[in-house]
Short mmCIF file of C-alpha atoms in Angstrom, two decimals:
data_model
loop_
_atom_site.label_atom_id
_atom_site.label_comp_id
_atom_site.label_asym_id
_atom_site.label_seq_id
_atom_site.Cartn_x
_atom_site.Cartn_y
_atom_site.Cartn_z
CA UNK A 1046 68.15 -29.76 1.09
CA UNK A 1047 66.77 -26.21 1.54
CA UNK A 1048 69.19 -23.80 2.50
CA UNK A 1049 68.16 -22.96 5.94
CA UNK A 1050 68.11 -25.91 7.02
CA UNK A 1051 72.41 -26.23 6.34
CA UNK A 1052 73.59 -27.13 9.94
CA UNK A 1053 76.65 -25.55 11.79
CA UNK A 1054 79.28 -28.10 13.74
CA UNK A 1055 80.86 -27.39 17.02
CA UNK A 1056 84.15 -27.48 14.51
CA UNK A 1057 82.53 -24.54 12.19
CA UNK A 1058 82.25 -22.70 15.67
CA UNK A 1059 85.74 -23.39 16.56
CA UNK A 1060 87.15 -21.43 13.73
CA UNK A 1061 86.12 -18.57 14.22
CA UNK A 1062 86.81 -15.88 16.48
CA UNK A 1063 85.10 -12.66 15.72
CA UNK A 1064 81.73 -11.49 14.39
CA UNK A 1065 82.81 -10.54 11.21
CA UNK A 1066 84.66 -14.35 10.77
CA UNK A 1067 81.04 -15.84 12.27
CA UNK A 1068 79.15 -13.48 9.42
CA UNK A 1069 81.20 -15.04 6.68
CA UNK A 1070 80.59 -18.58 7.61
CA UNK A 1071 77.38 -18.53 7.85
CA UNK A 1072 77.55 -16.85 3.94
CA UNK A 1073 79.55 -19.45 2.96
CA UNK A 1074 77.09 -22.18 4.20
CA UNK A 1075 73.80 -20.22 2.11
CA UNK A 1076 71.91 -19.49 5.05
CA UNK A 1077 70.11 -16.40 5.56
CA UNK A 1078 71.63 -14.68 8.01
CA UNK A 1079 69.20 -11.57 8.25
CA UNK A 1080 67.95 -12.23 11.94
CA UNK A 1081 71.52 -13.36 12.68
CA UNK A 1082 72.91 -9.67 11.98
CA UNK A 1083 69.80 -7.95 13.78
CA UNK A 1084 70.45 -9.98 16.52
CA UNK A 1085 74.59 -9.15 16.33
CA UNK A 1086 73.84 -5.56 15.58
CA UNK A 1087 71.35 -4.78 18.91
CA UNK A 1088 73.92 -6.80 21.12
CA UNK A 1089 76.31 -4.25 19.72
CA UNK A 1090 74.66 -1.60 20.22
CA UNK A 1091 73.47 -2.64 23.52
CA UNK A 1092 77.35 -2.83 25.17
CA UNK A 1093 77.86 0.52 23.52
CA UNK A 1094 74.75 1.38 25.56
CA UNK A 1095 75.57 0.47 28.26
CA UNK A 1096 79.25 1.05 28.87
CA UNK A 1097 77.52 4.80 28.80
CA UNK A 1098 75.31 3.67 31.73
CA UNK A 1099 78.08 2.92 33.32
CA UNK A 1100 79.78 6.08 32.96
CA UNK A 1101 76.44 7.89 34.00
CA UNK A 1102 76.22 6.13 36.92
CA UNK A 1103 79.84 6.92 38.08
CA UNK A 1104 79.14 10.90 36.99
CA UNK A 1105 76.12 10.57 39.43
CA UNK A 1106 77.86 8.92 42.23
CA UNK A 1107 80.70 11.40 42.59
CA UNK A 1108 77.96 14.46 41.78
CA UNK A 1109 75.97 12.73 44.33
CA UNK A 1110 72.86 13.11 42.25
CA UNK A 1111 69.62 11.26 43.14
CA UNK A 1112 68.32 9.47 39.92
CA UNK A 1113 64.58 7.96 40.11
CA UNK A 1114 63.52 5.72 36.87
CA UNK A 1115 60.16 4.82 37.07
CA UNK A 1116 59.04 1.79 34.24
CA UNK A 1117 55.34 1.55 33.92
CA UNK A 1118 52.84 0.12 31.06
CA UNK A 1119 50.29 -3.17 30.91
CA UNK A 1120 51.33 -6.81 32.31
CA UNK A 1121 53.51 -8.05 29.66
CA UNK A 1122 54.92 -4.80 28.45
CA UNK A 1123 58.42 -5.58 28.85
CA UNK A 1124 59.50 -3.62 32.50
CA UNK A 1125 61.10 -6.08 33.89
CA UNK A 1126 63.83 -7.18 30.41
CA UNK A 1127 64.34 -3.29 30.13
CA UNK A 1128 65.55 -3.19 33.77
CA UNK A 1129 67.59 -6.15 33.92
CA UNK A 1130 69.74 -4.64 30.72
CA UNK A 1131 69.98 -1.25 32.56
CA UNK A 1132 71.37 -2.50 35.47
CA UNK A 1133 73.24 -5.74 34.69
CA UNK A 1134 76.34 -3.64 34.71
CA UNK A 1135 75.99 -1.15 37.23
CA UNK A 1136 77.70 -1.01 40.54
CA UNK A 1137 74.99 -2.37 43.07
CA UNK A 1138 76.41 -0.54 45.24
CA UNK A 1139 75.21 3.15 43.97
CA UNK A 1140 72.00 1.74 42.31
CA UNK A 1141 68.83 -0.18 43.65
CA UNK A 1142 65.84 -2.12 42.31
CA UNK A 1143 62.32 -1.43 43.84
CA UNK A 1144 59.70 -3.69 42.66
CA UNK A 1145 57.70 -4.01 46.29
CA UNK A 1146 55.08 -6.86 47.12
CA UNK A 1147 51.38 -5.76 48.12
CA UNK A 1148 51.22 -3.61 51.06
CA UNK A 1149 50.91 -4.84 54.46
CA UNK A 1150 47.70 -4.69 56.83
CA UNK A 1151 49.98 -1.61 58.76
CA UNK A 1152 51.04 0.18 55.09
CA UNK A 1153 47.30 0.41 54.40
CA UNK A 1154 46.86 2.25 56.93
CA UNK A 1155 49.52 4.74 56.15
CA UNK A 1156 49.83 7.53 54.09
CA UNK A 1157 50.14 5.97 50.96
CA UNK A 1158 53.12 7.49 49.45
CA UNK A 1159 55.06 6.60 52.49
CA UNK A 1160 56.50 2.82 51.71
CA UNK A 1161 57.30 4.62 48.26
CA UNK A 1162 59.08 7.34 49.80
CA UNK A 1163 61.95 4.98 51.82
CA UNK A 1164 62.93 3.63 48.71
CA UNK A 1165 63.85 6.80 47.03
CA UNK A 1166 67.41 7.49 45.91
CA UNK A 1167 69.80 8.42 48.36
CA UNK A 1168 72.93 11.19 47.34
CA UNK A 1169 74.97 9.18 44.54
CA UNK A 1170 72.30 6.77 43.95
CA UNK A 1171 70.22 5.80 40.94
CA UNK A 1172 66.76 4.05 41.57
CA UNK A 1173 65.01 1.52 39.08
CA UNK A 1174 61.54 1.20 39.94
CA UNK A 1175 59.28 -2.11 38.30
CA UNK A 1176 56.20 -0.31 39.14
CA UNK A 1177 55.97 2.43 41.63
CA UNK A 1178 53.12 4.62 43.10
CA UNK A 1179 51.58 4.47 39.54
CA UNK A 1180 49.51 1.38 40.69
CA UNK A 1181 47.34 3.33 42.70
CA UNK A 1182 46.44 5.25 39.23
CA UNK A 1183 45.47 2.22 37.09
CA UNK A 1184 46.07 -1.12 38.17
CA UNK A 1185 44.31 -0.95 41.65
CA UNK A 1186 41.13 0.57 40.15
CA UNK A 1187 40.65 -1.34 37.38
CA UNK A 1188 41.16 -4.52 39.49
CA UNK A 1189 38.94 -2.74 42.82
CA UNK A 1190 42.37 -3.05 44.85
CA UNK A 1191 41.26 0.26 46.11
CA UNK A 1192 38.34 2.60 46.86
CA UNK A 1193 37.26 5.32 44.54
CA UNK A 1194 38.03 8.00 47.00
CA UNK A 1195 41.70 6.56 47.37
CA UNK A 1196 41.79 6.67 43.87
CA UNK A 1197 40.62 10.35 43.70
CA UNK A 1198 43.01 11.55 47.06
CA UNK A 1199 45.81 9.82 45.24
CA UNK A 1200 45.26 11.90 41.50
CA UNK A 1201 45.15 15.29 43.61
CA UNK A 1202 48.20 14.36 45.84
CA UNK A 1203 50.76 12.57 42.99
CA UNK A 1204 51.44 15.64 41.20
CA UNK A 1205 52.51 17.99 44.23
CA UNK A 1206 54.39 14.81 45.68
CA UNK A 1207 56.25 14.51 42.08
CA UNK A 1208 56.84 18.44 42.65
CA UNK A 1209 58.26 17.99 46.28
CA UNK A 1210 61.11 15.55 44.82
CA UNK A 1211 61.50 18.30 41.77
CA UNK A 1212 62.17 20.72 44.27
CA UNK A 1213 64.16 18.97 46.24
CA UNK A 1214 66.31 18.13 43.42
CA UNK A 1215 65.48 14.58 42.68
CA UNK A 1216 65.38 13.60 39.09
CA UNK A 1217 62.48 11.78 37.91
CA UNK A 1218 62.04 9.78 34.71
CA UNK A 1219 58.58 8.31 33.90
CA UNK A 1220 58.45 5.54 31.31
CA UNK A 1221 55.32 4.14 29.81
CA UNK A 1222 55.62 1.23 27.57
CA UNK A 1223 53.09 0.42 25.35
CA UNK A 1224 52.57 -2.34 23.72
CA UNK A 1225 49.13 -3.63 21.44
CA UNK A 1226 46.05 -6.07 22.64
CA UNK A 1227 47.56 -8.65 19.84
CA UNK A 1228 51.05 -8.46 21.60
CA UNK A 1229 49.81 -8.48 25.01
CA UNK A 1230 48.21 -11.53 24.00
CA UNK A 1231 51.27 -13.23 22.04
CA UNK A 1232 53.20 -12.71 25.27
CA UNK A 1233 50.83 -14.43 27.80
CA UNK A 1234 50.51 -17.47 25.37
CA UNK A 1235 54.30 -17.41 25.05
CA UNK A 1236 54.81 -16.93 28.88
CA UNK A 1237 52.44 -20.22 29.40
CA UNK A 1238 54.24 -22.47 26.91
CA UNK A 1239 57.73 -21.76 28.74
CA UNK A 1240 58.16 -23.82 31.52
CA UNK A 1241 60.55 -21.12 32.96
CA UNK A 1242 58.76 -18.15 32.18
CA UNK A 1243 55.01 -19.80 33.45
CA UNK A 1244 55.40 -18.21 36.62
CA UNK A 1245 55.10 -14.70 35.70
CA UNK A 1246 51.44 -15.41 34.25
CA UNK A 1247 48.39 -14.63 37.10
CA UNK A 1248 44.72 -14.41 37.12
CA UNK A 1249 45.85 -10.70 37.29
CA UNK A 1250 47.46 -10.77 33.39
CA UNK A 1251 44.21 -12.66 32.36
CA UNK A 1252 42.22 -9.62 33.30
CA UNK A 1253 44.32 -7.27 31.90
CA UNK A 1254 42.93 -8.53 28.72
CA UNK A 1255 39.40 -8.72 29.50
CA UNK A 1256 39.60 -5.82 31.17
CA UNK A 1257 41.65 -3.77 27.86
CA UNK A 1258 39.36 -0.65 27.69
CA UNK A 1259 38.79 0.13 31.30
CA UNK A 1260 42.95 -0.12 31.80
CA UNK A 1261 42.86 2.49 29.03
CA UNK A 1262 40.70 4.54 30.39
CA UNK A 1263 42.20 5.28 33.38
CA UNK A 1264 45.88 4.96 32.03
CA UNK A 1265 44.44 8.11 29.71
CA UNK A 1266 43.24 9.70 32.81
CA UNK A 1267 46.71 8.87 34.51
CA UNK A 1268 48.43 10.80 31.96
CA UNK A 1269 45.99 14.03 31.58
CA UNK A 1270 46.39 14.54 35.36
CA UNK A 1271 49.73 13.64 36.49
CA UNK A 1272 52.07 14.51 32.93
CA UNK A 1273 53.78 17.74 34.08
CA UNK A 1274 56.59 19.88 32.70
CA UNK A 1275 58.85 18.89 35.71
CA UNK A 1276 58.13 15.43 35.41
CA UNK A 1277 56.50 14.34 32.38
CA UNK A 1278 55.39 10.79 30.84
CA UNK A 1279 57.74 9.37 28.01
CA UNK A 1280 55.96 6.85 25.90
CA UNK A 1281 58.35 4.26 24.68
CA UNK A 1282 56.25 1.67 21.83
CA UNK A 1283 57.49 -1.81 22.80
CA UNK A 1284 55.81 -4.18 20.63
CA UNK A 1285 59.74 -4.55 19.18
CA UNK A 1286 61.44 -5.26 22.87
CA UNK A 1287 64.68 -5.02 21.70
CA UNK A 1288 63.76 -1.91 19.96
CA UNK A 1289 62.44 -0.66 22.97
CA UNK A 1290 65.42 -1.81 25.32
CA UNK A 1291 68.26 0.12 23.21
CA UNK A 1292 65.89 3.26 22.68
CA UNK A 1293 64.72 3.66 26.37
CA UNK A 1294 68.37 3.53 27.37
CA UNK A 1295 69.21 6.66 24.88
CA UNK A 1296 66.58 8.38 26.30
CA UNK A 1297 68.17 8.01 30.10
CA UNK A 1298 71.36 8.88 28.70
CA UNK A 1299 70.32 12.03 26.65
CA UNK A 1300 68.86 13.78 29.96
CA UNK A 1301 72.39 13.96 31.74
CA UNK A 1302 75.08 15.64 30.58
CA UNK A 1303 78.54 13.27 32.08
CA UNK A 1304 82.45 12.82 31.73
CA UNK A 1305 83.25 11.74 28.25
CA UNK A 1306 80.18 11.46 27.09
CA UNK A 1307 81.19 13.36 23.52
CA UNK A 1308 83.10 9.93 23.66
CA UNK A 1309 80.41 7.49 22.91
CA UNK A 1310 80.46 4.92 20.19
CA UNK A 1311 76.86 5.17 19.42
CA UNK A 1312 74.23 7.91 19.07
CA UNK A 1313 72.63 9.02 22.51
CA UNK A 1314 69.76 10.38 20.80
CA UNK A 1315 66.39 8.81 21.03
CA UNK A 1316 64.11 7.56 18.10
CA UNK A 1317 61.09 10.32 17.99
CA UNK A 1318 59.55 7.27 16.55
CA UNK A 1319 59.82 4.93 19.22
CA UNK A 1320 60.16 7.96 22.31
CA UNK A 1321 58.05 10.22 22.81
CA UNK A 1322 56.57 13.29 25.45
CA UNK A 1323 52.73 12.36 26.04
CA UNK A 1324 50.48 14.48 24.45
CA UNK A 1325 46.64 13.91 23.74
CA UNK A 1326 47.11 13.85 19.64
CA UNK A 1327 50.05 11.46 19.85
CA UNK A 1328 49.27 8.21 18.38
CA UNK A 1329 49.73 5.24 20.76
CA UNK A 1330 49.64 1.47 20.17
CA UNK A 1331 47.92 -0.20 23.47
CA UNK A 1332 44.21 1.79 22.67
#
């Protein structure tokens, strides 16, 4: 029988009550256990991570801070796993999750920065948005959702509406996660042989493949016009989601300085390898 395909019973489960004891079972069966440990260690690392988050988010209630994250990149990137392991401990009461539907027949008629601006954070409050007013610079374009001169109104305005919240002493975090054609593609298949994960594919995702070039184009154009000192773009390669989860989540944490936070079990620094400032020579993966 080959190796890795020596079985585990309920009773081997039974016995063992720690990591370490689980590690040394597994040994003792001959299996590799190389993806078991990867697997062990980012779960590690990712309560470390976020018992941290926690502590951030109590340092910004009782500062009363207002804390704006913004997750952007292509269909598929990986937004929506990166928010659900930044929040799934937070107090819902001090944080909040925008991720708003298409705009009404009245919202199109309104400024269009104005159904963005009621969800902004409130004193003590941190704010996760799963896209945000960044649609407007590449997604409704690319797929004609709006009008070239909306489009052009929008790249003037964005930059001096980012500056108003600056001023005002809202703290804005832009993440971009990028992620390759090939892995783009690996993830719609994936998402359409998973019963419980075929909902999130649309006609939308399909174009985002067809349509590769012209979303970079204009996500290049998003980032030459709108990347600022006061609120910059951080570029977070997510091909490895995991990766990307435990390294976007340093990055948060390294841009506050908190109670205790000398005290953490884990580094707070990102990878420069994974997180990164935009800038035009920096190699990116989703070209």
């Amino acid at each position: 029988m080959d190796k890795n395909e020596i079985k585990l019973t309920k009773e081997d489960f039974e016995r063992v009550s720690s990591n370490k004891e689980l590690i040394t079972l597994i040994n003792s069966k001959g299996r590799n256990i190389d993806s078991i440990l990867k697997r062990l260690k980012y779960e590690d690392e990712l309560k470390k991570l976020q018992i941290e988050l926690v502590k951030l988010q109590q340092w910004i209630s009782t500062s009363k801070k207002r804390v704006v994250v913004i997750f952007e990149g292509r269909d598929a990137a990986g937004k929506g796993g990166n928010i659900r392991r930044f929040t799934e401990h937070l107090n819902p009461r001090s944080m909040n999750l925008v991720a708003l539907t298409k705009p009404t027949e009245v919202e199109r008629g309104q400024w269009y920065f104005r159904r963005y601006i009621k969800e902004l954070s409130n004193p003590g409050e941190i704010v996760f948005f799963d896209r945000s007013w960044y649609n407007r610079a590449v997604v409704e374009p690319v797929m004609g959702f709006c009008t070239q001169e909306q489009y052009r109104k929008f790249m003037l305005q964005v930059p001096e509406f980012e500056h108003m919240l600056y001023e005002d002493g809202v703290k804005i975090i832009k993440f971009w996660f990028s992620i390759s054609k090939e892995e783009q593609k690996a993830r719609f298949d994936a998402r359409l042989e998973t019963p419980l994960k075929r909902w999130k594919f649309s006609p939308v995702d399909q174009k985002g493949q067809e349509l590769w070039d012209t979303y970079t184009s204009y996500k290049e154009q998003m980032f030459s016009k709108t990347h600022t000192t006061y609120c910059p773009w951080i570029i977070v390669k997510a091909n490895d989601k995991k990766t990307a989860r435990l390294e976007s989540m340093r990055y948060v944490l390294s841009q506050f300085e908190y109670p205790d936070k000398d005290k953490a079990l884990t580094t707070l620094l990102p990878d420069p390898n994974i997180i990164m400032r935009y800038f035009r020579s920096a190699e990116q993966i989703d070209y």
